[in-house]
mmCIF file of C-alpha atoms and ligand atoms in Angstrom:
data_model
loop_
_atom_site.group_PDB
_atom_site.id
_atom_site.type_symbol
_atom_site.label_atom_id
_atom_site.label_comp_id
_atom_site.label_asym_id
_atom_site.label_seq_id
_atom_site.Cartn_x
_atom_site.Cartn_y
_atom_site.Cartn_z
ATOM 1 C CA MET A 1 -0.016 0.017 -0.022
ATOM 2 C CA SER A 2 1.354 3.461 -0.905
ATOM 3 C CA GLU A 3 1.049 6.378 1.453
ATOM 4 C CA LYS A 4 -2.012 7.429 -0.448
ATOM 5 C CA GLY A 5 -3.877 4.245 0.177
ATOM 6 C CA ILE A 6 -4.705 1.183 -1.886
ATOM 7 C CA THR A 7 -6.374 0.702 -5.201
ATOM 8 C CA ILE A 8 -9.392 -1.391 -5.600
ATOM 9 C CA HIS A 9 -10.902 -2.774 -8.790
ATOM 10 C CA LEU A 10 -14.635 -3.289 -8.775
ATOM 11 C CA LYS A 11 -17.293 -4.904 -10.746
ATOM 12 C CA VAL A 12 -20.529 -3.295 -9.795
ATOM 13 C CA TRP A 13 -24.053 -4.240 -10.732
ATOM 14 C CA ARG A 14 -25.677 -1.292 -12.702
ATOM 15 C CA GLN A 15 -29.279 -1.347 -13.618
ATOM 16 C CA SER A 16 -31.056 1.805 -14.591
ATOM 17 C CA GLY A 17 -34.528 0.673 -13.486
ATOM 18 C CA PRO A 18 -36.645 -2.220 -12.264
ATOM 19 C CA ASP A 19 -37.546 -3.465 -15.762
ATOM 20 C CA GLU A 20 -34.222 -2.670 -17.428
ATOM 21 C CA PRO A 21 -31.557 -5.328 -17.914
ATOM 22 C CA GLY A 22 -28.477 -5.108 -15.568
ATOM 23 C CA ARG A 23 -24.808 -5.836 -15.953
ATOM 24 C CA LEU A 24 -21.553 -5.751 -14.146
ATOM 25 C CA VAL A 25 -19.549 -2.628 -14.810
ATOM 26 C CA GLU A 26 -15.791 -2.434 -14.117
ATOM 27 C CA TYR A 27 -14.245 0.478 -12.224
ATOM 28 C CA SER A 28 -10.970 1.159 -10.399
ATOM 29 C CA VAL A 29 -10.722 3.502 -7.460
ATOM 30 C CA GLY A 30 -7.503 4.648 -5.764
ATOM 31 C CA GLY A 31 -6.531 6.477 -2.539
ATOM 32 C CA ILE A 32 -8.504 4.044 -0.338
ATOM 33 C CA LEU A 33 -7.418 4.213 3.227
ATOM 34 C CA PRO A 34 -7.670 1.211 5.623
ATOM 35 C CA GLU A 35 -9.945 2.988 7.990
ATOM 36 C CA MET A 36 -12.411 3.867 5.350
ATOM 37 C CA SER A 37 -15.740 1.938 5.269
ATOM 38 C CA PHE A 38 -16.893 0.137 2.221
ATOM 39 C CA LEU A 39 -19.594 2.760 1.690
ATOM 40 C CA GLU A 40 -16.932 5.526 1.961
ATOM 41 C CA MET A 41 -14.939 3.731 -0.760
ATOM 42 C CA LEU A 42 -18.091 3.772 -2.987
ATOM 43 C CA ASP A 43 -18.576 7.462 -2.114
ATOM 44 C CA ILE A 44 -15.136 8.210 -3.479
ATOM 45 C CA LEU A 45 -15.816 6.061 -6.603
ATOM 46 C CA ASN A 46 -19.129 8.105 -7.079
ATOM 47 C CA GLU A 47 -17.171 11.332 -6.891
ATOM 48 C CA GLN A 48 -14.963 10.097 -9.774
ATOM 49 C CA ILE A 49 -18.004 8.994 -11.740
ATOM 50 C CA ILE A 50 -19.687 12.319 -11.219
ATOM 51 C CA GLY A 51 -16.590 14.202 -12.151
ATOM 52 C CA LYS A 52 -16.738 12.341 -15.529
ATOM 53 C CA GLY A 53 -20.295 13.583 -16.028
ATOM 54 C CA GLU A 54 -21.683 9.993 -15.676
ATOM 55 C CA VAL A 55 -24.530 8.729 -13.459
ATOM 56 C CA PRO A 56 -23.318 7.607 -10.004
ATOM 57 C CA ILE A 57 -23.934 4.275 -8.435
ATOM 58 C CA GLU A 58 -27.085 4.155 -6.351
ATOM 59 C CA PHE A 59 -26.892 2.344 -2.994
ATOM 60 C CA ASP A 60 -28.704 2.570 0.332
ATOM 61 C CA SER A 61 -27.361 3.827 3.621
ATOM 62 C CA ASP A 62 -28.493 5.912 6.542
ATOM 63 C CA CYS A 63 -26.846 5.634 10.000
ATOM 64 C CA ARG A 64 -23.528 4.194 8.745
ATOM 65 C CA GLU A 65 -22.946 2.717 12.271
ATOM 66 C CA GLY A 66 -24.662 -0.593 12.059
ATOM 67 C CA ILE A 67 -27.901 0.159 13.769
ATOM 68 C CA CYS A 68 -30.595 1.081 11.141
ATOM 69 C CA GLY A 69 -30.488 -1.851 8.627
ATOM 70 C CA THR A 70 -30.566 0.381 5.675
ATOM 71 C CA CYS A 71 -27.281 -0.698 4.027
ATOM 72 C CA GLY A 72 -26.899 -3.948 2.356
ATOM 73 C CA LEU A 73 -24.731 -5.261 -0.475
ATOM 74 C CA VAL A 74 -23.604 -8.632 -1.704
ATOM 75 C CA ILE A 75 -19.861 -8.395 -1.670
ATOM 76 C CA ASP A 76 -17.986 -11.146 -3.542
ATOM 77 C CA GLY A 77 -21.037 -13.410 -3.103
ATOM 78 C CA VAL A 78 -21.633 -12.781 0.624
ATOM 79 C CA ALA A 79 -24.292 -10.573 2.069
ATOM 80 C CA HIS A 80 -22.556 -7.727 3.941
ATOM 81 C CA GLY A 81 -19.134 -9.068 2.827
ATOM 82 C CA PRO A 82 -16.494 -11.246 4.353
ATOM 83 C CA ARG A 83 -16.525 -10.158 7.933
ATOM 84 C CA THR A 84 -18.959 -11.917 10.477
ATOM 85 C CA ALA A 85 -21.403 -9.862 12.535
ATOM 86 C CA THR A 86 -20.584 -6.746 10.410
ATOM 87 C CA THR A 87 -22.885 -4.601 8.299
ATOM 88 C CA THR A 88 -21.709 -3.197 5.030
ATOM 89 C CA CYS A 89 -21.382 0.257 6.582
ATOM 90 C CA GLU A 90 -19.189 -1.118 9.240
ATOM 91 C CA LEU A 91 -16.995 -3.091 6.927
ATOM 92 C CA ARG A 92 -13.509 -1.482 6.755
ATOM 93 C CA MET A 93 -11.187 -1.367 3.687
ATOM 94 C CA ARG A 94 -8.333 -2.827 5.808
ATOM 95 C CA HIS A 95 -9.932 -6.225 5.126
ATOM 96 C CA PHE A 96 -9.148 -6.072 1.288
ATOM 97 C CA ARG A 97 -5.837 -6.111 -0.541
ATOM 98 C CA ASP A 98 -4.217 -3.484 -2.634
ATOM 99 C CA GLY A 99 -5.318 -4.487 -6.267
ATOM 100 C CA GLN A 100 -8.106 -6.796 -5.275
ATOM 101 C CA THR A 101 -11.097 -7.120 -7.497
ATOM 102 C CA ILE A 102 -14.423 -7.085 -5.659
ATOM 103 C CA ILE A 103 -17.761 -7.906 -7.172
ATOM 104 C CA VAL A 104 -20.622 -5.789 -5.734
ATOM 105 C CA GLU A 105 -24.238 -6.775 -6.304
ATOM 106 C CA PRO A 106 -27.641 -5.988 -4.666
ATOM 107 C CA PHE A 107 -29.501 -8.373 -2.419
ATOM 108 C CA ARG A 108 -31.258 -10.698 -4.690
ATOM 109 C CA ALA A 109 -34.574 -12.271 -3.876
ATOM 110 C CA LYS A 110 -38.087 -12.424 -5.547
ATOM 111 C CA GLY A 111 -39.419 -10.443 -2.579
ATOM 112 C CA PHE A 112 -36.862 -7.682 -3.117
ATOM 113 C CA PRO A 113 -37.094 -6.332 -6.762
ATOM 114 C CA VAL A 114 -34.263 -4.136 -7.764
ATOM 115 C CA ILE A 115 -35.174 -0.502 -7.960
ATOM 116 C CA LYS A 116 -31.879 0.786 -9.324
ATOM 117 C CA ASP A 117 -28.225 -0.454 -9.280
ATOM 118 C CA LEU A 118 -27.727 -1.743 -5.838
ATOM 119 C CA ILE A 119 -31.036 -0.578 -4.228
ATOM 120 C CA VAL A 120 -33.699 -3.119 -3.797
ATOM 121 C CA ASP A 121 -37.350 -2.621 -2.598
ATOM 122 C CA ARG A 122 -37.474 -4.028 0.918
ATOM 123 C CA THR A 123 -41.010 -2.848 1.797
ATOM 124 C CA ALA A 124 -42.056 -6.449 1.992
ATOM 125 C CA PHE A 125 -40.499 -6.422 5.382
ATOM 126 C CA ASP A 126 -42.816 -3.357 6.345
ATOM 127 C CA ARG A 127 -45.888 -5.266 5.319
ATOM 128 C CA ILE A 128 -44.799 -8.327 7.376
ATOM 129 C CA MET A 129 -44.344 -6.057 10.430
ATOM 130 C CA GLN A 130 -47.905 -4.498 9.842
ATOM 131 C CA LYS A 131 -49.291 -8.065 10.184
ATOM 132 C CA GLY A 132 -48.317 -8.393 13.872
ATOM 133 C CA GLY A 133 -44.797 -7.006 14.693
ATOM 134 C CA TYR A 134 -46.071 -4.917 17.529
ATOM 135 C CA VAL A 135 -48.316 -5.062 20.679
ATOM 136 C CA SER A 136 -51.730 -3.523 20.102
ATOM 137 C CA THR A 137 -53.369 -4.526 23.398
ATOM 138 C CA ASN A 138 -53.692 -1.784 26.041
ATOM 139 C CA VAL A 139 -50.667 -2.346 28.262
ATOM 140 C CA GLY A 140 -51.259 0.961 30.171
ATOM 141 C CA SER A 141 -48.541 3.372 31.056
ATOM 142 C CA ALA A 142 -44.949 2.316 31.647
ATOM 143 C CA PRO A 143 -44.956 0.054 34.767
ATOM 144 C CA ASP A 144 -42.351 0.159 37.371
ATOM 145 C CA GLY A 145 -39.320 -1.838 36.450
ATOM 146 C CA ASN A 146 -40.082 -4.520 38.996
ATOM 147 C CA ALA A 147 -43.826 -4.643 38.617
ATOM 148 C CA ILE A 148 -43.713 -7.560 36.120
ATOM 149 C CA PRO A 149 -40.939 -9.880 37.144
ATOM 150 C CA ILE A 150 -39.218 -11.369 34.074
ATOM 151 C CA PRO A 151 -36.435 -13.902 34.623
ATOM 152 C CA LYS A 152 -33.130 -12.517 33.277
ATOM 153 C CA GLU A 153 -32.571 -15.410 30.811
ATOM 154 C CA VAL A 154 -35.985 -14.721 29.346
ATOM 155 C CA ALA A 155 -35.330 -11.019 29.107
ATOM 156 C CA ASP A 156 -32.037 -11.776 27.473
ATOM 157 C CA LYS A 157 -33.629 -13.937 24.853
ATOM 158 C CA ALA A 158 -36.064 -11.140 24.019
ATOM 159 C CA MET A 159 -33.362 -8.517 23.796
ATOM 160 C CA ASP A 160 -31.118 -10.822 21.552
ATOM 161 C CA ALA A 161 -34.104 -11.150 19.161
ATOM 162 C CA ALA A 162 -34.749 -7.388 19.279
ATOM 163 C CA THR A 163 -31.302 -6.652 17.964
ATOM 164 C CA CYS A 164 -32.439 -7.589 14.493
ATOM 165 C CA ILE A 165 -32.115 -4.495 12.359
ATOM 166 C CA GLY A 166 -34.186 -5.858 9.564
ATOM 167 C CA CYS A 167 -31.319 -5.478 6.948
ATOM 168 C CA ALA A 168 -32.481 -8.522 4.937
ATOM 169 C CA ALA A 169 -29.069 -10.180 4.702
ATOM 170 C CA CYS A 170 -30.728 -13.361 5.845
ATOM 171 C CA VAL A 171 -32.897 -13.422 2.828
ATOM 172 C CA ALA A 172 -30.134 -12.636 0.450
ATOM 173 C CA ALA A 173 -28.021 -15.398 1.861
ATOM 174 C CA CYS A 174 -30.701 -18.112 1.943
ATOM 175 C CA PRO A 175 -30.767 -20.494 -1.067
ATOM 176 C CA ASN A 176 -34.663 -20.466 -0.618
ATOM 177 C CA ALA A 177 -34.779 -16.639 -0.190
ATOM 178 C CA ALA A 178 -36.629 -17.326 3.099
ATOM 179 C CA ALA A 179 -37.299 -14.462 5.497
ATOM 180 C CA ALA A 180 -37.442 -16.932 8.460
ATOM 181 C CA LEU A 181 -34.654 -15.377 10.485
ATOM 182 C CA PHE A 182 -36.062 -11.921 10.295
ATOM 183 C CA VAL A 183 -39.768 -12.980 10.902
ATOM 184 C CA SER A 184 -38.710 -15.266 13.846
ATOM 185 C CA ALA A 185 -36.693 -12.520 15.391
ATOM 186 C CA LYS A 186 -39.535 -10.057 15.272
ATOM 187 C CA ILE A 187 -41.903 -12.752 16.631
ATOM 188 C CA ALA A 188 -39.488 -13.837 19.400
ATOM 189 C CA GLN A 189 -38.768 -10.290 20.674
ATOM 190 C CA LEU A 190 -42.367 -10.199 21.785
ATOM 191 C CA ALA A 191 -43.227 -13.832 22.363
ATOM 192 C CA HIS A 192 -40.713 -14.007 25.301
ATOM 193 C CA LEU A 193 -42.387 -11.210 27.082
ATOM 194 C CA PRO A 194 -45.691 -11.202 28.955
ATOM 195 C CA GLN A 195 -46.887 -8.032 27.124
ATOM 196 C CA GLY A 196 -46.573 -9.993 23.862
ATOM 197 C CA HIS A 197 -48.455 -13.172 24.895
ATOM 198 C CA ALA A 198 -52.033 -11.960 24.269
ATOM 199 C CA GLU A 199 -51.539 -11.633 20.474
ATOM 200 C CA ARG A 200 -49.081 -14.464 20.074
ATOM 201 C CA THR A 201 -51.318 -16.736 17.951
ATOM 202 C CA ARG A 202 -52.512 -13.923 15.646
ATOM 203 C CA ARG A 203 -48.931 -12.584 15.287
ATOM 204 C CA ALA A 204 -47.458 -15.916 14.159
ATOM 205 C CA LEU A 205 -50.139 -16.602 11.675
ATOM 206 C CA GLY A 206 -50.294 -13.045 10.332
ATOM 207 C CA MET A 207 -46.567 -12.458 9.916
ATOM 208 C CA ILE A 208 -45.758 -15.870 8.562
ATOM 209 C CA GLY A 209 -48.709 -15.720 6.164
ATOM 210 C CA GLN A 210 -47.564 -12.314 4.908
ATOM 211 C CA ALA A 211 -44.088 -13.595 4.347
ATOM 212 C CA ASP A 212 -45.513 -16.428 2.105
ATOM 213 C CA GLU A 213 -47.557 -13.967 0.260
ATOM 214 C CA GLU A 214 -44.532 -11.743 -0.438
ATOM 215 C CA GLY A 215 -42.887 -14.666 -2.183
ATOM 216 C CA PHE A 216 -40.113 -15.522 0.363
ATOM 217 C CA GLY A 217 -39.307 -19.164 0.415
ATOM 218 C CA ASP A 218 -39.443 -21.807 3.266
ATOM 219 C CA CYS A 219 -36.704 -22.407 5.736
ATOM 220 C CA SER A 220 -34.928 -25.736 5.243
ATOM 221 C CA ASN A 221 -32.289 -25.314 7.922
ATOM 222 C CA HIS A 222 -29.291 -24.334 5.718
ATOM 223 C CA GLY A 223 -28.032 -21.818 8.358
ATOM 224 C CA GLU A 224 -26.692 -19.374 5.802
ATOM 225 C CA CYS A 225 -28.947 -16.719 7.373
ATOM 226 C CA GLU A 226 -27.337 -17.011 10.836
ATOM 227 C CA ALA A 227 -23.861 -17.018 9.236
ATOM 228 C CA VAL A 228 -24.346 -13.524 7.561
ATOM 229 C CA CYS A 229 -26.510 -11.903 10.248
ATOM 230 C CA PRO A 230 -24.690 -8.762 11.345
ATOM 231 C CA LYS A 231 -26.458 -9.024 14.741
ATOM 232 C CA ASN A 232 -25.844 -12.792 15.338
ATOM 233 C CA ILE A 233 -29.499 -13.761 15.541
ATOM 234 C CA SER A 234 -29.646 -17.327 16.361
ATOM 235 C CA LEU A 235 -31.328 -20.142 14.407
ATOM 236 C CA GLU A 236 -33.070 -20.921 17.734
ATOM 237 C CA THR A 237 -35.529 -18.115 17.030
ATOM 238 C CA ILE A 238 -36.667 -20.012 13.908
ATOM 239 C CA ALA A 239 -37.254 -23.138 15.970
ATOM 240 C CA GLN A 240 -39.301 -20.929 18.416
ATOM 241 C CA MET A 241 -41.308 -19.486 15.546
ATOM 242 C CA LYS A 242 -42.136 -22.975 14.126
ATOM 243 C CA ARG A 243 -43.344 -24.019 17.546
ATOM 244 C CA ASP A 244 -45.554 -20.896 17.715
ATOM 245 C CA TYR A 245 -46.864 -21.413 14.194
ATOM 246 C CA ILE A 246 -47.845 -25.008 14.833
ATOM 247 C CA ARG A 247 -49.524 -24.152 18.107
ATOM 248 C CA ALA A 248 -51.424 -21.332 16.393
ATOM 249 C CA MET A 249 -52.501 -23.610 13.561
ATOM 250 C CA LEU A 250 -53.852 -26.136 16.147
ATOM 251 C CA ARG A 251 -55.662 -23.425 18.003
ATOM 252 C CA ARG A 252 -57.264 -22.081 14.879
HETATM 253 S S1 FES B 1 -26.355 2.332 7.213
HETATM 254 FE FE1 FES B 1 -27.477 1.786 9.025
HETATM 255 S S2 FES B 1 -26.921 -0.286 9.368
HETATM 256 FE FE2 FES B 1 -25.631 0.291 7.694
#
């Protein structure tokens, strides 16, 4: 690496619209410092592209600190790239070599149609949440912290599930394009707590049913979702969701 940083060669998916054909376009970008994020590298590339009077590469981002779930790229075939428990916006360029060629593509799934370049429509997740990813019963005002005793291991499970940021990497990684890890995390974060019990049956049926309608596949226990999840959501949540679903079907 020179004092001015490394040079990265890129093959980036360019697609001008949902119904337009797409293709990989080659670029090279120099002056990339190790502490830069992957998105900052794309920002520099876009400055170059704009400087030439061409159309910059479209990609999603917001917080750029791994908490909002907006960013999401498939980097060399892996959702969010080569680092475990890392979102695209947190991925640093120190993990790539000078002169390396990197292929950058959007998350691909039937439920996530490409809008432009690297941006996909992830509103399917919003519609799944609208089918039960909340508590609608009247739970009153905020209770005292010790008014509803919840064992720590139960609270920890709920909190672990609640760390899901809805980035959709689980769908992009799954050979079935299943949304099971996302849906199960959103079900589990409420199912473990007493406030979520009243609507547990309706929530499982509604959210899983909507995921089916959106065209996401079924879970067949590949585990790719867990491997790429930037928040380390466990496959155990899927097992929990399946138990909830079977129970809900029997009750219905
Ligand atoms: S931009 Fe918010 S998680 Fe990456």
